[in-house]
Amino acid sequence: MTRVRPLALLLLLAASAAAPAAEWQGRVFDDRDGDGVQAPGEPGVPGVRVSDGRTLALTDGEGRYRLQARPDAPVFVVKPAGWRLPTRADGLPAAWHAQRTGPEPRVGDFALRRDDPDRDAARSVLVFADPQVKSPLDVDYYARDIVAPLHAAGGMGADLGISLGDIVDDVVGLYPEINAVTTRLGLPWLHVPGNHDVDPGAAADGASLSAFRASYGPDTFAWEEGAATFLLLDDVVLLPGQRPAYVGGLREDQFAFLEAWLPTVPKDRLLVVGVHIPLFDTAAPGRAPTFRAADRERLFALLRDFPKALVLSGHRHTQRHHRHGAAEGWHGAAPLHEFNVGAASGAFWSGAPDAEGIPDATMADGTPNGHALLEIDADGGYRLSWHPARLPPDDPARTRAMHLHAPRVLRRGAYPAWAVYANVYMGEADTRVEYRVGGGDWRPMARIERADPWLTAENARDDEAAALRGYDRSPEAEPSAHLWRGVLPTDLEPGEHLVDVRAFDRWHGEQRGSTRYRLQDAPQDRP
């Protein structure tokens, strides 16, 4: 990789032969009165980066920039650490300007305001994946199931929000409606496009995101904080007329931006890369890869020297952690952590509705729909957690960290072939999960890859129902990457027995849940 001097006045890369560049110019200024317009006494801010997602410019000593930008791409400011951006009329950050037609030079100023100097560098980020609304009814589910509880909780004290694609389910006309809901949280909110965010009938990848760009601006974007740097990338490559109709990958203009911008990023911060399609391959045996290996290796080569890096992805409507290593082209000092975030819509807003009319939405691996929270320390360390959308009150078998499933009754003295299952949502292969019965000794549970038994039972209830239980039934249960099993003893006294489960989360320590089962003597011996 060719390193670029971070203090160069203008970093220009070769323009695309497909379209002539359009000149942009303007100022980045200290908006001291907060009105969004530069006034006397409001100086320019030097050393701020402005980009069209391919070419990068740096403001001079008076905050001025000039940029040869693509005529079809929004121009955005890379918000520097220690500064805040004003809010647009639609509630999103005023971080970009849409491209304009015409021969005259494009003018676009960017207002910044100083952050609170007493504010700690640590940051907390709400992470949504796949809200995937397809109707006003789905927007209502999203509002009541995801956003309203967060709003009531003060946004969990978060400083920033990110949505990892599939904002809508092929209905791009719903962008204003879902934005109006998300922005109720009052946070700067950043968006990544997904495969369901492309323009209906798009005939080519390069021209497939006009509606997304009109609502959210750039599809390649960067944002800097004191403890972390955020890089958001469109990694959906449209393949019109092919099956599948898209693949995970990156474009040449995105690599041009990365090669210019990444050398300017401090390596003592956490680098958070947000994408839609996971970087790890999820294809079934014999199928085409879901992410282009050459693009992944090229990206990994650019990220290799960042000792603190985290990838966040969506798309799968299940949840898991993945640690990239040499077999996938990652050659950093430690494995690269990718958290494939569960969906806000869960299983596409499917399943039997509750008393409030909101679908169950449990995902195919048994994870309840909800959102993630990323907490970043001032030194770039981080913690992740999953937060189910709404938990049933006073049910110790369903907690924020896990849900348990066990038989209600077993015959006393039966062969111990039945078990308690713990679906630990943030569990990994090395997570320690233990259980005990009746206050006895803690024993290890065995991690298994099989379908969640609660969801399997829900599938059976859907099968047996004589009428639809909801608009769409729950998804067919598939093997879960975070399921543990512990055999239940049958040689105890008759009656009810308490089962405690504890899981040791790598970031948040011990997490507990509990359930009960009953041992019953058979009325008579089997003949």
Short mmCIF file of C-alpha atoms in Angstrom, two decimals:
data_model
loop_
_atom_site.label_atom_id
_atom_site.label_comp_id
_atom_site.label_asym_id
_atom_site.label_seq_id
_atom_site.Cartn_x
_atom_site.Cartn_y
_atom_site.Cartn_z
CA MET A 1 0.00 0.00 0.00
CA THR A 2 1.27 3.45 -0.91
CA ARG A 3 1.29 5.70 2.12
CA VAL A 4 -0.14 9.20 1.72
CA ARG A 5 1.12 12.25 3.62
CA PRO A 6 -1.69 13.14 6.07
CA LEU A 7 -0.98 16.88 5.94
CA ALA A 8 -1.00 17.26 2.19
CA LEU A 9 -3.28 20.12 1.16
CA LEU A 10 -5.06 18.08 -1.49
CA LEU A 11 -5.13 14.34 -1.99
CA LEU A 12 -6.39 13.67 -5.48
CA LEU A 13 -6.73 10.28 -7.10
CA ALA A 14 -7.26 9.47 -10.74
CA ALA A 15 -10.78 10.34 -11.81
CA SER A 16 -13.02 7.67 -13.25
CA ALA A 17 -12.96 7.51 -17.02
CA ALA A 18 -16.71 6.90 -16.97
CA ALA A 19 -17.62 10.44 -15.86
CA PRO A 20 -15.83 13.81 -15.61
CA ALA A 21 -15.07 15.23 -12.19
CA ALA A 22 -17.05 18.15 -10.76
CA GLU A 23 -15.25 20.81 -8.77
CA TRP A 24 -16.43 21.43 -5.23
CA GLN A 25 -15.21 24.15 -2.96
CA GLY A 26 -16.18 25.51 0.41
CA ARG A 27 -15.19 25.95 4.02
CA VAL A 28 -15.30 23.95 7.19
CA PHE A 29 -15.82 26.43 10.00
CA ASP A 30 -16.31 26.74 13.75
CA ASP A 31 -20.04 27.47 14.04
CA ARG A 32 -19.85 29.27 17.37
CA ASP A 33 -23.40 30.65 17.29
CA GLY A 34 -24.88 27.36 16.06
CA ASP A 35 -26.85 28.80 13.14
CA GLY A 36 -25.08 26.74 10.46
CA VAL A 37 -23.86 29.81 8.56
CA GLN A 38 -20.33 31.21 8.79
CA ALA A 39 -20.36 34.65 10.32
CA PRO A 40 -17.60 37.16 11.16
CA GLY A 41 -15.59 35.85 14.05
CA GLU A 42 -16.24 32.21 13.16
CA PRO A 43 -12.88 30.91 11.90
CA GLY A 44 -12.25 28.11 9.47
CA VAL A 45 -11.09 24.77 10.83
CA PRO A 46 -7.82 23.57 9.26
CA GLY A 47 -6.82 19.97 8.67
CA VAL A 48 -10.34 18.55 8.17
CA ARG A 49 -10.92 15.96 5.47
CA VAL A 50 -13.64 16.28 2.84
CA SER A 51 -14.40 13.51 0.35
CA ASP A 52 -16.73 12.08 -2.27
CA GLY A 53 -15.93 8.53 -1.19
CA ARG A 54 -12.98 8.26 -3.58
CA THR A 55 -10.99 11.51 -3.61
CA LEU A 56 -9.84 13.16 -0.39
CA ALA A 57 -9.12 16.85 0.27
CA LEU A 58 -7.74 18.56 3.36
CA THR A 59 -8.82 22.02 4.48
CA ASP A 60 -6.14 24.71 4.53
CA GLY A 61 -5.29 27.11 7.33
CA GLU A 62 -8.52 29.04 6.79
CA GLY A 63 -10.73 25.96 6.54
CA ARG A 64 -11.04 26.10 2.74
CA TYR A 65 -11.11 23.00 0.56
CA ARG A 66 -11.27 22.25 -3.16
CA LEU A 67 -12.27 18.81 -4.39
CA GLN A 68 -12.54 17.19 -7.79
CA ALA A 69 -15.53 14.99 -7.05
CA ARG A 70 -17.57 12.49 -9.00
CA PRO A 71 -20.72 14.12 -10.37
CA ASP A 72 -22.93 11.32 -9.02
CA ALA A 73 -21.64 11.12 -5.44
CA PRO A 74 -22.46 13.18 -2.35
CA VAL A 75 -19.61 15.17 -0.81
CA PHE A 76 -19.12 14.69 2.91
CA VAL A 77 -16.97 15.90 5.77
CA VAL A 78 -15.09 13.42 7.93
CA LYS A 79 -16.18 14.73 11.33
CA PRO A 80 -12.98 15.16 13.34
CA ALA A 81 -12.64 14.10 16.97
CA GLY A 82 -13.53 16.85 19.43
CA TRP A 83 -16.21 18.36 17.21
CA ARG A 84 -19.96 17.96 16.68
CA LEU A 85 -22.08 18.38 13.56
CA PRO A 86 -25.40 20.23 13.45
CA THR A 87 -28.59 18.35 12.66
CA ARG A 88 -30.43 18.51 9.34
CA ALA A 89 -34.16 19.16 9.16
CA ASP A 90 -34.74 15.39 8.93
CA GLY A 91 -32.84 14.77 12.19
CA LEU A 92 -29.73 13.26 10.59
CA PRO A 93 -26.23 14.77 10.91
CA ALA A 94 -25.48 17.63 8.50
CA ALA A 95 -22.41 15.78 7.22
CA TRP A 96 -22.91 15.85 3.46
CA HIS A 97 -24.09 17.76 0.40
CA ALA A 98 -25.88 16.17 -2.53
CA GLN A 99 -24.32 16.48 -5.96
CA ARG A 100 -25.78 19.17 -8.19
CA THR A 101 -26.06 19.44 -11.94
CA GLY A 102 -24.81 22.34 -14.01
CA PRO A 103 -21.43 23.68 -15.10
CA GLU A 104 -20.89 26.12 -12.22
CA PRO A 105 -18.60 25.13 -9.33
CA ARG A 106 -20.38 23.42 -6.49
CA VAL A 107 -20.19 25.19 -3.13
CA GLY A 108 -20.65 23.31 0.09
CA ASP A 109 -19.72 24.56 3.54
CA PHE A 110 -19.68 22.39 6.65
CA ALA A 111 -20.40 23.71 10.13
CA LEU A 112 -18.69 22.20 13.17
CA ARG A 113 -19.14 22.96 16.85
CA ARG A 114 -16.66 22.25 19.62
CA ASP A 115 -17.48 19.26 21.74
CA ASP A 116 -17.74 19.66 25.50
CA PRO A 117 -14.09 19.82 26.67
CA ASP A 118 -15.03 18.08 29.93
CA ARG A 119 -16.66 15.18 28.13
CA ASP A 120 -14.89 11.86 28.52
CA ALA A 121 -13.42 10.37 25.34
CA ALA A 122 -15.29 7.10 25.94
CA ARG A 123 -18.25 6.55 23.62
CA SER A 124 -21.32 4.33 23.57
CA VAL A 125 -22.95 3.30 20.28
CA LEU A 126 -26.37 1.80 19.56
CA VAL A 127 -26.09 -0.72 16.72
CA PHE A 128 -29.13 -1.77 14.68
CA ALA A 129 -29.00 -4.34 11.89
CA ASP A 130 -31.75 -4.94 9.36
CA PRO A 131 -34.78 -2.96 10.56
CA GLN A 132 -36.12 -4.14 7.19
CA VAL A 133 -39.55 -2.52 7.13
CA LYS A 134 -41.77 -3.21 4.14
CA SER A 135 -44.96 -1.38 5.17
CA PRO A 136 -46.21 1.32 7.53
CA LEU A 137 -47.26 -1.53 9.85
CA ASP A 138 -43.64 -2.70 10.06
CA VAL A 139 -42.57 0.88 10.80
CA ASP A 140 -45.03 0.82 13.68
CA TYR A 141 -43.53 -2.45 14.98
CA TYR A 142 -40.07 -0.91 14.74
CA ALA A 143 -41.25 2.19 16.59
CA ARG A 144 -42.95 0.32 19.44
CA ASP A 145 -40.63 -2.68 19.72
CA ILE A 146 -37.19 -1.12 19.24
CA VAL A 147 -37.22 2.67 19.47
CA ALA A 148 -39.86 3.41 22.12
CA PRO A 149 -38.23 1.32 24.89
CA LEU A 150 -34.86 2.88 24.06
CA HIS A 151 -36.35 6.36 24.12
CA ALA A 152 -37.90 5.64 27.50
CA ALA A 153 -34.47 4.50 28.73
CA GLY A 154 -32.76 7.68 27.56
CA GLY A 155 -31.14 5.90 24.63
CA MET A 156 -29.09 3.88 27.14
CA GLY A 157 -26.82 6.91 27.39
CA ALA A 158 -25.51 6.33 23.86
CA ASP A 159 -23.60 9.00 21.95
CA LEU A 160 -24.08 7.65 18.42
CA GLY A 161 -26.20 5.22 16.42
CA ILE A 162 -25.46 3.02 13.42
CA SER A 163 -27.82 1.02 11.19
CA LEU A 164 -26.06 -1.77 9.28
CA GLY A 165 -28.18 -1.91 6.15
CA ASP A 166 -31.53 -3.23 4.95
CA ILE A 167 -33.13 -0.16 6.43
CA VAL A 168 -36.17 -1.11 4.35
CA ASP A 169 -37.28 -4.27 2.58
CA ASP A 170 -37.16 -3.09 -1.06
CA VAL A 171 -39.58 -0.22 -0.35
CA VAL A 172 -37.29 2.81 -0.50
CA GLY A 173 -40.27 5.15 -0.24
CA LEU A 174 -40.38 4.28 3.47
CA TYR A 175 -37.06 6.00 4.22
CA PRO A 176 -38.68 9.22 5.53
CA GLU A 177 -41.06 7.25 7.77
CA ILE A 178 -38.41 5.07 9.38
CA ASN A 179 -36.04 8.05 9.73
CA ALA A 180 -38.70 9.97 11.61
CA VAL A 181 -38.85 7.08 14.09
CA THR A 182 -35.09 6.52 14.48
CA THR A 183 -34.32 10.19 14.99
CA ARG A 184 -36.66 10.31 18.00
CA LEU A 185 -33.67 9.01 19.91
CA GLY A 186 -31.92 12.34 19.36
CA LEU A 187 -28.57 10.80 18.42
CA PRO A 188 -26.30 11.36 15.42
CA TRP A 189 -27.26 8.34 13.30
CA LEU A 190 -25.17 6.79 10.52
CA HIS A 191 -26.41 4.34 7.88
CA VAL A 192 -24.93 1.58 5.75
CA PRO A 193 -26.85 0.39 2.66
CA GLY A 194 -27.96 -3.22 2.35
CA ASN A 195 -29.06 -5.40 -0.53
CA HIS A 196 -32.71 -4.47 0.14
CA ASP A 197 -31.86 -0.75 -0.02
CA VAL A 198 -31.00 -0.72 -3.73
CA ASP A 199 -33.22 1.12 -6.20
CA PRO A 200 -36.04 -1.03 -7.57
CA GLY A 201 -35.11 -2.24 -11.04
CA ALA A 202 -31.49 -1.05 -10.78
CA ALA A 203 -29.63 -2.16 -13.91
CA ALA A 204 -26.05 -1.70 -12.67
CA ASP A 205 -24.23 -1.64 -9.34
CA GLY A 206 -22.80 1.86 -9.78
CA ALA A 207 -26.24 3.43 -10.17
CA SER A 208 -28.18 1.33 -7.66
CA LEU A 209 -28.30 3.61 -4.60
CA SER A 210 -29.83 6.90 -5.76
CA ALA A 211 -32.70 6.70 -3.23
CA PHE A 212 -30.35 5.74 -0.41
CA ARG A 213 -27.98 8.59 -1.24
CA ALA A 214 -30.86 11.06 -1.39
CA SER A 215 -31.83 10.13 2.16
CA TYR A 216 -28.51 9.22 3.79
CA GLY A 217 -25.78 10.70 1.63
CA PRO A 218 -22.56 8.76 0.99
CA ASP A 219 -22.39 4.97 0.88
CA THR A 220 -18.69 5.18 1.83
CA PHE A 221 -18.30 7.29 4.93
CA ALA A 222 -15.97 8.04 7.87
CA TRP A 223 -16.55 9.60 11.28
CA GLU A 224 -13.91 10.25 13.95
CA GLU A 225 -14.20 10.33 17.73
CA GLY A 226 -11.57 10.57 20.42
CA ALA A 227 -11.71 6.88 21.32
CA ALA A 228 -12.69 5.38 17.97
CA THR A 229 -12.82 5.94 14.25
CA PHE A 230 -15.82 4.69 12.28
CA LEU A 231 -15.64 3.50 8.68
CA LEU A 232 -18.93 2.63 6.97
CA LEU A 233 -18.82 0.79 3.64
CA ASP A 234 -21.38 -0.33 1.09
CA ASP A 235 -20.25 -3.93 0.52
CA VAL A 236 -23.17 -5.06 -1.67
CA VAL A 237 -22.09 -5.57 -5.28
CA LEU A 238 -25.18 -5.79 -7.46
CA LEU A 239 -25.15 -8.47 -10.20
CA PRO A 240 -28.23 -7.72 -12.32
CA GLY A 241 -29.58 -10.71 -14.20
CA GLN A 242 -27.52 -13.22 -12.22
CA ARG A 243 -28.34 -15.65 -9.45
CA PRO A 244 -27.59 -14.68 -6.81
CA ALA A 245 -28.30 -11.09 -7.77
CA TYR A 246 -25.52 -9.67 -5.55
CA VAL A 247 -22.30 -10.63 -3.80
CA GLY A 248 -20.30 -9.13 -0.98
CA GLY A 249 -17.38 -7.02 -2.14
CA LEU A 250 -15.97 -3.52 -2.59
CA ARG A 251 -15.54 -1.16 -5.54
CA GLU A 252 -12.35 0.40 -6.86
CA ASP A 253 -13.43 3.89 -5.76
CA GLN A 254 -13.82 2.57 -2.20
CA PHE A 255 -10.31 1.14 -2.21
CA ALA A 256 -9.04 4.48 -3.53
CA PHE A 257 -10.65 6.24 -0.55
CA LEU A 258 -9.26 3.69 1.91
CA GLU A 259 -5.74 3.97 0.50
CA ALA A 260 -5.88 7.76 0.90
CA TRP A 261 -7.67 8.01 4.24
CA LEU A 262 -6.52 5.06 6.36
CA PRO A 263 -2.88 6.30 6.63
CA THR A 264 -4.26 9.43 8.34
CA VAL A 265 -6.15 7.48 11.02
CA PRO A 266 -4.53 7.27 14.48
CA LYS A 267 -3.73 3.68 15.39
CA ASP A 268 -4.24 4.15 19.13
CA ARG A 269 -8.00 4.42 18.59
CA LEU A 270 -10.40 1.57 17.91
CA LEU A 271 -11.20 1.30 14.20
CA VAL A 272 -14.82 0.19 13.75
CA VAL A 273 -15.73 -1.03 10.27
CA GLY A 274 -19.47 -1.22 9.58
CA VAL A 275 -20.75 -3.25 6.61
CA HIS A 276 -23.94 -5.09 5.69
CA ILE A 277 -22.83 -8.42 4.22
CA PRO A 278 -20.50 -10.34 6.59
CA LEU A 279 -16.85 -10.55 5.55
CA PHE A 280 -16.78 -14.25 6.46
CA ASP A 281 -18.25 -16.69 3.96
CA THR A 282 -21.72 -18.04 4.74
CA ALA A 283 -22.38 -20.03 1.57
CA ALA A 284 -23.63 -23.60 1.76
CA PRO A 285 -21.21 -26.26 0.42
CA GLY A 286 -21.06 -26.16 -3.36
CA ARG A 287 -22.46 -22.63 -3.58
CA ALA A 288 -20.64 -19.51 -4.74
CA PRO A 289 -18.88 -17.54 -1.98
CA THR A 290 -20.96 -14.82 -0.34
CA PHE A 291 -18.00 -12.37 -0.22
CA ARG A 292 -15.33 -11.99 -2.90
CA ALA A 293 -12.13 -13.42 -1.43
CA ALA A 294 -9.85 -11.05 -3.37
CA ASP A 295 -11.70 -7.99 -2.02
CA ARG A 296 -11.57 -9.34 1.53
CA GLU A 297 -7.83 -9.97 1.34
CA ARG A 298 -7.24 -6.53 -0.14
CA LEU A 299 -9.27 -4.91 2.64
CA PHE A 300 -7.48 -6.98 5.27
CA ALA A 301 -4.11 -5.85 3.92
CA LEU A 302 -5.17 -2.23 4.46
CA LEU A 303 -6.40 -2.95 8.00
CA ARG A 304 -3.53 -5.22 9.04
CA ASP A 305 -1.51 -2.59 10.90
CA PHE A 306 -4.42 -1.46 13.09
CA PRO A 307 -3.94 -3.21 16.45
CA LYS A 308 -7.45 -2.26 17.58
CA ALA A 309 -10.10 -3.12 15.00
CA LEU A 310 -13.67 -4.42 15.07
CA VAL A 311 -16.00 -5.34 12.19
CA LEU A 312 -19.77 -5.02 12.59
CA SER A 313 -22.03 -6.67 10.00
CA GLY A 314 -25.69 -7.60 9.55
CA HIS A 315 -27.65 -9.32 6.77
CA ARG A 316 -27.99 -12.84 8.20
CA HIS A 317 -30.89 -12.39 10.64
CA THR A 318 -28.97 -14.58 13.08
CA GLN A 319 -26.19 -13.66 15.48
CA ARG A 320 -22.62 -14.86 15.91
CA HIS A 321 -19.02 -13.84 16.46
CA HIS A 322 -16.31 -14.65 13.94
CA ARG A 323 -12.55 -14.42 14.41
CA HIS A 324 -10.74 -13.97 11.09
CA GLY A 325 -7.35 -15.61 10.71
CA ALA A 326 -4.73 -16.46 8.13
CA ALA A 327 -6.97 -18.91 6.28
CA GLU A 328 -9.18 -15.96 5.29
CA GLY A 329 -6.32 -13.63 4.44
CA TRP A 330 -6.03 -11.86 7.79
CA HIS A 331 -2.39 -11.50 8.92
CA GLY A 332 -2.67 -9.11 11.84
CA ALA A 333 -1.03 -9.72 15.19
CA ALA A 334 -4.30 -11.10 16.61
CA PRO A 335 -7.46 -12.48 14.97
CA LEU A 336 -9.81 -9.84 13.60
CA HIS A 337 -13.11 -9.83 15.48
CA GLU A 338 -16.31 -9.57 13.45
CA PHE A 339 -19.63 -9.36 15.27
CA ASN A 340 -22.48 -10.37 12.98
CA VAL A 341 -25.28 -8.44 14.67
CA GLY A 342 -28.77 -9.87 15.06
CA ALA A 343 -31.61 -8.08 13.30
CA ALA A 344 -33.85 -5.38 14.74
CA SER A 345 -36.62 -6.98 12.70
CA GLY A 346 -35.59 -10.42 13.94
CA ALA A 347 -37.04 -12.91 11.49
CA PHE A 348 -38.48 -10.18 9.22
CA TRP A 349 -41.20 -9.21 11.74
CA SER A 350 -42.66 -12.72 11.64
CA GLY A 351 -44.16 -14.97 14.29
CA ALA A 352 -47.23 -15.00 16.49
CA PRO A 353 -48.11 -11.54 17.89
CA ASP A 354 -48.10 -10.75 21.59
CA ALA A 355 -50.80 -8.96 23.56
CA GLU A 356 -49.69 -5.64 22.02
CA GLY A 357 -49.93 -7.03 18.50
CA ILE A 358 -46.17 -7.08 17.90
CA PRO A 359 -44.82 -10.26 16.21
CA ASP A 360 -42.51 -12.52 18.23
CA ALA A 361 -39.76 -12.04 15.59
CA THR A 362 -37.34 -14.61 17.09
CA MET A 363 -34.55 -15.34 14.62
CA ALA A 364 -33.80 -18.76 13.14
CA ASP A 365 -30.96 -19.39 15.62
CA GLY A 366 -33.22 -18.62 18.57
CA THR A 367 -31.92 -15.08 19.19
CA PRO A 368 -34.72 -12.61 20.00
CA ASN A 369 -34.89 -9.48 17.87
CA GLY A 370 -33.33 -6.37 19.37
CA HIS A 371 -30.20 -4.26 19.14
CA ALA A 372 -26.56 -4.27 20.19
CA LEU A 373 -24.65 -1.81 22.33
CA LEU A 374 -20.99 -1.07 21.68
CA GLU A 375 -19.20 0.61 24.59
CA ILE A 376 -15.78 2.06 23.77
CA ASP A 377 -13.28 3.03 26.43
CA ALA A 378 -11.05 6.09 26.15
CA ASP A 379 -8.08 3.82 25.36
CA GLY A 380 -9.88 2.07 22.47
CA GLY A 381 -10.93 -1.03 24.38
CA TYR A 382 -14.53 -2.12 23.82
CA ARG A 383 -17.44 -4.15 25.16
CA LEU A 384 -20.40 -5.55 23.27
CA SER A 385 -23.82 -6.62 24.51
CA TRP A 386 -27.13 -7.76 23.00
CA HIS A 387 -30.43 -6.29 24.15
CA PRO A 388 -33.66 -8.12 23.28
CA ALA A 389 -36.38 -5.76 22.16
CA ARG A 390 -38.76 -6.48 25.02
CA LEU A 391 -38.39 -9.07 27.75
CA PRO A 392 -41.39 -10.75 29.40
CA PRO A 393 -41.75 -9.47 32.96
CA ASP A 394 -40.66 -11.69 35.85
CA ASP A 395 -39.48 -14.62 33.73
CA PRO A 396 -36.04 -15.78 34.97
CA ALA A 397 -35.80 -18.22 32.06
CA ARG A 398 -35.63 -15.27 29.64
CA THR A 399 -33.02 -12.67 30.51
CA ARG A 400 -31.08 -10.13 28.50
CA ALA A 401 -28.24 -12.63 28.11
CA MET A 402 -30.01 -15.95 27.45
CA HIS A 403 -33.15 -18.01 27.41
CA LEU A 404 -33.56 -21.50 28.85
CA HIS A 405 -35.66 -24.41 27.70
CA ALA A 406 -36.35 -27.54 29.72
CA PRO A 407 -39.12 -30.15 29.98
CA ARG A 408 -41.80 -29.34 32.53
CA VAL A 409 -42.01 -32.86 33.93
CA LEU A 410 -39.97 -36.08 33.79
CA ARG A 411 -40.57 -39.52 35.23
CA ARG A 412 -38.51 -40.04 38.34
CA GLY A 413 -35.98 -42.77 37.70
CA ALA A 414 -36.14 -42.47 33.91
CA TYR A 415 -32.95 -42.78 31.90
CA PRO A 416 -31.37 -39.27 32.03
CA ALA A 417 -31.72 -38.49 28.35
CA TRP A 418 -33.44 -35.12 28.71
CA ALA A 419 -31.76 -31.77 29.17
CA VAL A 420 -31.93 -28.08 29.90
CA TYR A 421 -30.79 -25.91 26.99
CA ALA A 422 -29.27 -22.43 27.26
CA ASN A 423 -29.24 -20.16 24.24
CA VAL A 424 -26.56 -17.63 25.25
CA TYR A 425 -26.95 -14.87 22.69
CA MET A 426 -23.40 -13.46 22.92
CA GLY A 427 -21.78 -16.85 23.40
CA GLU A 428 -18.69 -17.97 21.51
CA ALA A 429 -16.97 -21.34 21.21
CA ASP A 430 -14.86 -20.66 24.31
CA THR A 431 -17.66 -19.25 26.49
CA ARG A 432 -17.93 -21.03 29.82
CA VAL A 433 -21.52 -22.07 30.58
CA GLU A 434 -22.46 -24.04 33.71
CA TYR A 435 -25.59 -25.28 35.47
CA ARG A 436 -26.67 -26.68 38.79
CA VAL A 437 -29.81 -28.40 40.03
CA GLY A 438 -31.36 -27.67 43.40
CA GLY A 439 -28.45 -25.60 44.65
CA GLY A 440 -25.95 -28.40 44.05
CA ASP A 441 -22.51 -28.19 42.50
CA TRP A 442 -21.95 -26.26 39.29
CA ARG A 443 -21.31 -28.50 36.29
CA PRO A 444 -20.23 -27.61 32.76
CA MET A 445 -22.77 -27.53 29.95
CA ALA A 446 -21.80 -28.85 26.53
CA ARG A 447 -21.86 -26.53 23.53
CA ILE A 448 -23.79 -28.13 20.67
CA GLU A 449 -24.76 -26.98 17.19
CA ARG A 450 -28.40 -27.84 16.78
CA ALA A 451 -31.70 -26.04 16.46
CA ASP A 452 -32.98 -24.11 19.45
CA PRO A 453 -35.61 -26.38 21.08
CA TRP A 454 -37.88 -23.48 22.03
CA LEU A 455 -38.07 -22.38 18.39
CA THR A 456 -38.51 -25.98 17.28
CA ALA A 457 -41.52 -26.18 19.60
CA GLU A 458 -42.82 -22.91 18.15
CA ASN A 459 -42.50 -24.41 14.67
CA ALA A 460 -44.60 -27.35 15.88
CA ARG A 461 -47.24 -24.98 17.26
CA ASP A 462 -47.40 -23.27 13.87
CA ASP A 463 -47.72 -26.66 12.16
CA GLU A 464 -50.57 -27.75 14.44
CA ALA A 465 -52.54 -24.50 14.25
CA ALA A 466 -55.73 -24.71 12.18
CA ALA A 467 -55.45 -21.02 11.28
CA LEU A 468 -52.61 -18.56 10.83
CA ARG A 469 -51.22 -17.44 14.18
CA GLY A 470 -49.74 -14.29 12.66
CA TYR A 471 -49.05 -12.65 9.31
CA ASP A 472 -46.04 -14.93 8.78
CA ARG A 473 -45.09 -17.90 10.91
CA SER A 474 -41.79 -18.05 12.79
CA PRO A 475 -38.75 -19.16 10.77
CA GLU A 476 -37.76 -22.79 10.61
CA ALA A 477 -35.23 -23.35 13.38
CA GLU A 478 -31.65 -23.81 12.18
CA PRO A 479 -28.49 -24.81 14.07
CA SER A 480 -27.43 -22.15 16.54
CA ALA A 481 -23.81 -21.14 17.14
CA HIS A 482 -24.50 -20.29 20.79
CA LEU A 483 -26.48 -23.18 22.32
CA TRP A 484 -25.47 -25.26 25.36
CA ARG A 485 -26.95 -28.47 26.83
CA GLY A 486 -26.95 -29.93 30.34
CA VAL A 487 -28.48 -33.30 31.27
CA LEU A 488 -31.21 -33.17 33.94
CA PRO A 489 -30.94 -35.74 36.76
CA THR A 490 -33.95 -37.99 37.33
CA ASP A 491 -32.77 -39.67 40.54
CA LEU A 492 -33.82 -36.85 42.88
CA GLU A 493 -36.83 -36.63 45.16
CA PRO A 494 -40.22 -36.22 43.50
CA GLY A 495 -41.41 -32.64 43.08
CA GLU A 496 -40.08 -29.41 41.62
CA HIS A 497 -36.38 -28.71 41.16
CA LEU A 498 -34.70 -25.39 40.46
CA VAL A 499 -32.17 -25.24 37.61
CA ASP A 500 -29.68 -22.35 37.62
CA VAL A 501 -27.51 -21.53 34.59
CA ARG A 502 -24.59 -19.14 34.50
CA ALA A 503 -22.58 -17.97 31.51
CA PHE A 504 -19.34 -16.01 31.73
CA ASP A 505 -19.44 -13.21 29.19
CA ARG A 506 -16.00 -12.01 28.12
CA TRP A 507 -17.04 -8.37 28.56
CA HIS A 508 -19.71 -8.35 31.26
CA GLY A 509 -18.84 -11.27 33.49
CA GLU A 510 -21.31 -13.69 35.00
CA GLN A 511 -24.83 -13.74 33.53
CA ARG A 512 -27.58 -15.93 35.03
CA GLY A 513 -30.94 -17.46 34.23
CA SER A 514 -33.10 -20.08 35.92
CA THR A 515 -35.96 -22.47 35.23
CA ARG A 516 -37.67 -25.42 36.92
CA TYR A 517 -38.69 -28.96 36.13
CA ARG A 518 -40.71 -31.53 38.08
CA LEU A 519 -40.01 -35.18 38.79
CA GLN A 520 -43.07 -37.36 39.04
CA ASP A 521 -43.46 -40.99 40.01
CA ALA A 522 -45.24 -43.05 37.41
CA PRO A 523 -48.68 -44.21 38.64
CA GLN A 524 -47.63 -47.81 38.19
CA ASP A 525 -44.83 -49.85 36.80
CA ARG A 526 -44.80 -50.49 33.11
CA PRO A 527 -46.19 -53.98 32.43
#
